[in-house]
Every structure is written in C-alpha cells, then in structure tokens.
Amino acid sequence: MDKNLLNDNLLKKAIAKACDEDYFKFMTSFKGFHIFSREFERDMNVMIKKYNNAVRKAKAKLCYLRYFLISMGIILVVIVIILGVEPLRESFLKLLKELFNTIKAYFSSL
C-alpha cells in the first residue's frame, strides 16, 4: 500500500472534527472512500485549524455577550428595586440629577 495513502481512521477523525455529523455520515457511506494525496491531508488540517479558530472566537463572543446581558439585567433589576422603594427613589433621582449636572458642567468647561 502506498505511504501517501491516508489512513481511514485519520480521515474519519479529520472529517468528523472539521464537518458536522451529517456530512461525516454522507462521506463515510461510500465504499472504498480513499484519498491518495498529501495535499488533501494538508488542506484538511488547514480547514480543521480554521474551523477550531472560528469556533473559539464564536464562543468568546457569546461569553462576552452573556456577561454583558447578565450585568445589564442586574443593573436593571437594581434600578427597578430602587425606583420601587419611595425613600430610595428620591435619593436615586437626586444622585442622577447631580451626576448629569456634573457631566454637563465638565463638558461646558472644555
């Protein structure tokens, strides 16, 4: 057997890792599915690296989005609780008014 021939197990692992399960089942359903090229192996490794990088980036973006949404939800709940309690509402609105006036004074002084 030629040394350039990919091992079936390596091929199946590469396809399973790089592609979804349906595509993997489709590709392995053919009898005698062999690849006789090292170029395919190199291309498959490049495709796997790109796929893994894309998955890692997508997971990171989803993680940041999840933390952002959780923090916004917590802030919203705190504001609703503060506005729901009468004594806290007045002090919170005064604080917001002072903050707004401070920001306004800062930008007007520039």
Coordinates of N, CA and C in Angstrom, one line a residue:
M1 N 0.8 -1.2 0.0 CA 0.0 0.0 0.0 C 0.9 1.2 0.0
D2 N 0.5 2.3 -0.7 CA 1.3 3.5 -0.9 C 1.4 4.2 0.5
K3 N 2.6 4.8 0.8 CA 2.7 5.6 2.0 C 2.0 6.9 2.0
N4 N 1.7 7.4 0.8 CA 0.9 8.7 0.7 C -0.6 8.5 1.0
L5 N -1.0 7.2 1.1 CA -2.4 7.0 1.3 C -2.8 7.3 2.8
L6 N -3.8 8.0 2.9 CA -4.3 8.4 4.3 C -4.9 7.2 4.9
N7 N -4.7 7.1 6.2 CA -5.3 6.0 7.0 C -6.8 6.3 7.1
D8 N -7.7 5.3 7.0 CA -9.1 5.6 7.1 C -9.5 6.2 8.4
N9 N -8.9 5.8 9.5 CA -9.2 6.4 10.8 C -8.8 7.8 10.9
L10 N -7.6 8.2 10.4 CA -7.2 9.6 10.3 C -8.2 10.4 9.5
L11 N -8.6 9.9 8.4 CA -9.5 10.6 7.5 C -10.9 10.8 8.2
K12 N -11.4 9.7 8.8 CA -12.7 9.8 9.5 C -12.6 10.8 10.7
K13 N -11.5 10.8 11.4 CA -11.3 11.8 12.5 C -11.3 13.2 12.0
A14 N -10.5 13.4 10.9 CA -10.4 14.8 10.3 C -11.8 15.3 9.8
I15 N -12.5 14.4 9.2 CA -13.8 14.8 8.6 C -14.8 15.0 9.8
A16 N -14.7 14.2 10.8 CA -15.6 14.4 11.9 C -15.3 15.6 12.7
K17 N -14.1 16.0 12.8 CA -13.7 17.2 13.5 C -14.0 18.4 12.7
A18 N -13.8 18.4 11.4 CA -14.0 19.6 10.6 C -15.4 19.8 10.1
C19 N -16.2 18.8 10.1 CA -17.5 18.9 9.5 C -18.6 18.4 10.5
D20 N -19.8 18.7 10.2 CA -20.9 18.2 11.0 C -21.1 16.8 10.8
E21 N -21.9 16.2 11.7 CA -22.1 14.7 11.7 C -22.8 14.2 10.5
D22 N -23.8 15.0 9.9 CA -24.5 14.5 8.7 C -23.5 14.4 7.5
Y23 N -22.6 15.4 7.4 CA -21.6 15.3 6.3 C -20.7 14.2 6.5
F24 N -20.3 13.9 7.8 CA -19.4 12.8 8.1 C -20.1 11.5 7.7
K25 N -21.4 11.3 8.0 CA -22.1 10.1 7.7 C -22.2 10.0 6.1
F26 N -22.4 11.1 5.5 CA -22.5 11.0 4.0 C -21.2 10.6 3.4
M27 N -20.1 11.2 3.9 CA -18.8 10.9 3.3 C -18.3 9.5 3.6
T28 N -18.6 9.0 4.7 CA -18.2 7.6 5.1 C -19.1 6.6 4.6
S29 N -20.2 6.9 4.0 CA -21.2 5.9 3.5 C -20.7 5.3 2.2
F30 N -19.7 6.0 1.5 CA -19.2 5.4 0.2 C -18.2 4.3 0.5
K31 N -18.3 3.2 -0.2 CA -17.4 2.1 -0.1 C -16.1 2.5 -0.8
G32 N -15.0 2.2 -0.2 CA -13.7 2.5 -0.8 C -13.4 4.0 -0.9
F33 N -13.8 4.7 0.1 CA -13.5 6.2 0.1 C -12.1 6.4 0.6
H34 N -11.2 6.6 -0.4 CA -9.8 6.8 0.0 C -9.3 8.1 -0.7
I35 N -8.3 8.7 -0.1 CA -7.7 9.9 -0.6 C -6.2 9.5 -0.8
F36 N -5.7 9.8 -2.0 CA -4.4 9.4 -2.4 C -3.4 10.6 -2.4
S37 N -3.7 11.6 -1.7 CA -2.9 12.9 -1.8 C -2.6 13.5 -0.5
R38 N -1.3 13.8 -0.3 CA -0.9 14.6 0.9 C -1.4 16.0 0.9
E39 N -1.7 16.5 -0.3 CA -2.3 17.9 -0.4 C -3.7 17.9 0.3
F40 N -4.4 16.8 0.1 CA -5.7 16.8 0.8 C -5.5 16.8 2.3
E41 N -4.6 16.0 2.8 CA -4.3 16.0 4.2 C -3.9 17.4 4.7
R42 N -3.1 18.1 4.0 CA -2.6 19.4 4.4 C -3.8 20.4 4.4
D43 N -4.6 20.3 3.3 CA -5.8 21.1 3.2 C -6.8 20.8 4.3
M44 N -7.0 19.6 4.7 CA -7.9 19.2 5.7 C -7.4 19.7 7.1
N45 N -6.1 19.7 7.3 CA -5.5 20.2 8.6 C -5.7 21.7 8.6
V46 N -5.5 22.4 7.5 CA -5.8 23.9 7.5 C -7.3 24.2 7.7
M47 N -8.2 23.4 7.2 CA -9.6 23.5 7.4 C -10.0 23.3 8.8
I48 N -9.3 22.3 9.4 CA -9.6 22.0 10.9 C -9.1 23.2 11.7
K49 N -8.0 23.7 11.4 CA -7.5 24.8 12.2 C -8.4 26.1 12.1
K50 N -8.8 26.3 10.9 CA -9.7 27.5 10.7 C -11.0 27.3 11.4
Y51 N -11.5 26.0 11.3 CA -12.8 25.7 12.0 C -12.7 25.9 13.5
N52 N -11.6 25.3 14.1 CA -11.3 25.5 15.5 C -11.2 26.9 15.9
N53 N -10.5 27.7 15.1 CA -10.3 29.1 15.4 C -11.7 29.9 15.4
A54 N -12.5 29.5 14.4 CA -13.8 30.2 14.3 C -14.7 29.8 15.5
V55 N -14.6 28.5 15.9 CA -15.5 28.1 17.0 C -15.0 28.8 18.3
R56 N -13.7 28.9 18.5 CA -13.1 29.5 19.7 C -13.5 31.0 19.7
K57 N -13.5 31.7 18.6 CA -13.9 33.1 18.5 C -15.3 33.3 18.8
A58 N -16.1 32.4 18.2 CA -17.6 32.5 18.4 C -18.0 32.2 19.9
K59 N -17.3 31.3 20.5 CA -17.6 31.0 21.9 C -17.1 32.2 22.8
A60 N -16.0 32.8 22.4 CA -15.6 34.0 23.2 C -16.6 35.2 23.1
K61 N -17.1 35.4 21.8 CA -18.1 36.4 21.6 C -19.4 36.2 22.4
L62 N -19.8 34.9 22.4 CA -21.0 34.5 23.1 C -20.8 34.7 24.6
C63 N -19.6 34.4 25.1 CA -19.3 34.5 26.5 C -19.4 36.0 26.9
Y64 N -18.8 36.9 26.1 CA -18.8 38.3 26.4 C -20.3 38.8 26.3
L65 N -21.0 38.4 25.4 CA -22.4 38.8 25.2 C -23.2 38.4 26.4
R66 N -23.0 37.1 26.9 CA -23.7 36.6 28.0 C -23.4 37.4 29.3
Y67 N -22.1 37.7 29.5 CA -21.7 38.5 30.7 C -22.3 40.0 30.6
F68 N -22.3 40.5 29.4 CA -22.9 41.8 29.2 C -24.4 41.8 29.5
L69 N -25.1 40.9 29.0 CA -26.6 40.8 29.2 C -26.9 40.5 30.7
I70 N -26.1 39.7 31.3 CA -26.3 39.4 32.8 C -26.1 40.7 33.6
S71 N -25.0 41.4 33.3 CA -24.7 42.7 34.0 C -25.8 43.7 33.8
M72 N -26.3 43.8 32.5 CA -27.4 44.8 32.2 C -28.6 44.4 32.9
G73 N -28.9 43.1 33.0 CA -30.1 42.6 33.7 C -30.0 42.9 35.2
I74 N -28.8 42.7 35.8 CA -28.7 43.0 37.2 C -28.8 44.5 37.5
I75 N -28.2 45.4 36.6 CA -28.4 46.8 36.8 C -29.8 47.2 36.6
L76 N -30.5 46.6 35.7 CA -32.0 47.0 35.5 C -32.8 46.6 36.7
V77 N -32.5 45.4 37.3 CA -33.2 44.9 38.5 C -33.0 45.9 39.7
V78 N -31.7 46.3 39.8 CA -31.4 47.2 40.9 C -32.1 48.5 40.7
I79 N -32.1 49.0 39.5 CA -32.8 50.3 39.3 C -34.3 50.2 39.5
V80 N -34.9 49.1 39.1 CA -36.3 48.9 39.4 C -36.6 48.8 40.9
I81 N -35.8 48.1 41.6 CA -35.9 48.0 43.0 C -35.8 49.4 43.7
I82 N -34.8 50.1 43.3 CA -34.6 51.4 43.8 C -35.8 52.3 43.5
L83 N -36.3 52.3 42.3 CA -37.4 53.2 41.9 C -38.7 52.7 42.6
G84 N -38.8 51.4 43.0 CA -40.0 50.9 43.6 C -40.1 51.3 45.1
V85 N -39.0 51.6 45.8 CA -39.0 52.0 47.2 C -39.0 53.5 47.2
E86 N -39.9 54.1 47.9 CA -40.1 55.5 47.9 C -38.9 56.3 48.4
P87 N -38.4 56.0 49.6 CA -37.2 56.9 50.1 C -36.0 56.7 49.2
L88 N -35.8 55.5 48.6 CA -34.6 55.3 47.8 C -34.8 56.0 46.4
R89 N -36.1 56.1 46.0 CA -36.3 56.7 44.7 C -35.9 58.2 44.7
E90 N -36.2 58.9 45.7 CA -35.9 60.3 45.8 C -34.4 60.5 45.8
S91 N -33.7 59.7 46.6 CA -32.2 59.9 46.7 C -31.5 59.4 45.4
F92 N -32.1 58.4 44.7 CA -31.5 57.9 43.5 C -31.7 59.0 42.4
L93 N -32.9 59.6 42.3 CA -33.1 60.6 41.3 C -32.3 61.9 41.6
K94 N -32.0 62.2 42.9 CA -31.1 63.3 43.2 C -29.7 63.0 42.7
L95 N -29.3 61.8 43.0 CA -28.0 61.3 42.5 C -27.8 61.4 41.0
L96 N -28.8 61.0 40.3 CA -28.8 61.0 38.8 C -28.7 62.5 38.4
K97 N -29.5 63.3 39.0 CA -29.5 64.8 38.6 C -28.2 65.4 38.9
E98 N -27.5 65.1 40.0 CA -26.2 65.6 40.3 C -25.2 65.1 39.3
L99 N -25.3 63.8 39.0 CA -24.4 63.2 38.0 C -24.5 63.9 36.7
F100 N -25.7 64.1 36.3 CA -26.0 64.8 35.0 C -25.4 66.2 35.0
N101 N -25.7 66.9 36.1 CA -25.2 68.3 36.2 C -23.6 68.3 36.2
T102 N -23.0 67.4 36.9 CA -21.5 67.3 36.9 C -21.0 67.0 35.5
I103 N -21.6 66.1 34.8 CA -21.2 65.8 33.4 C -21.4 67.0 32.5
K104 N -22.5 67.7 32.7 CA -22.8 68.9 31.9 C -21.8 70.0 32.2
A105 N -21.5 70.2 33.4 CA -20.5 71.2 33.8 C -19.1 70.9 33.3
Y106 N -18.8 69.6 33.3 CA -17.5 69.2 32.8 C -17.3 69.5 31.3
F107 N -18.4 69.1 30.5 CA -18.3 69.3 29.1 C -18.4 70.8 28.7
S108 N -19.1 71.6 29.5 CA -19.2 73.0 29.2 C -18.0 73.7 29.5
S109 N -17.1 73.2 30.4 CA -15.9 73.8 30.8 C -14.8 73.6 29.7
L110 N -15.0 72.6 28.9 CA -14.0 72.3 27.8 C -14.0 73.2 26.7

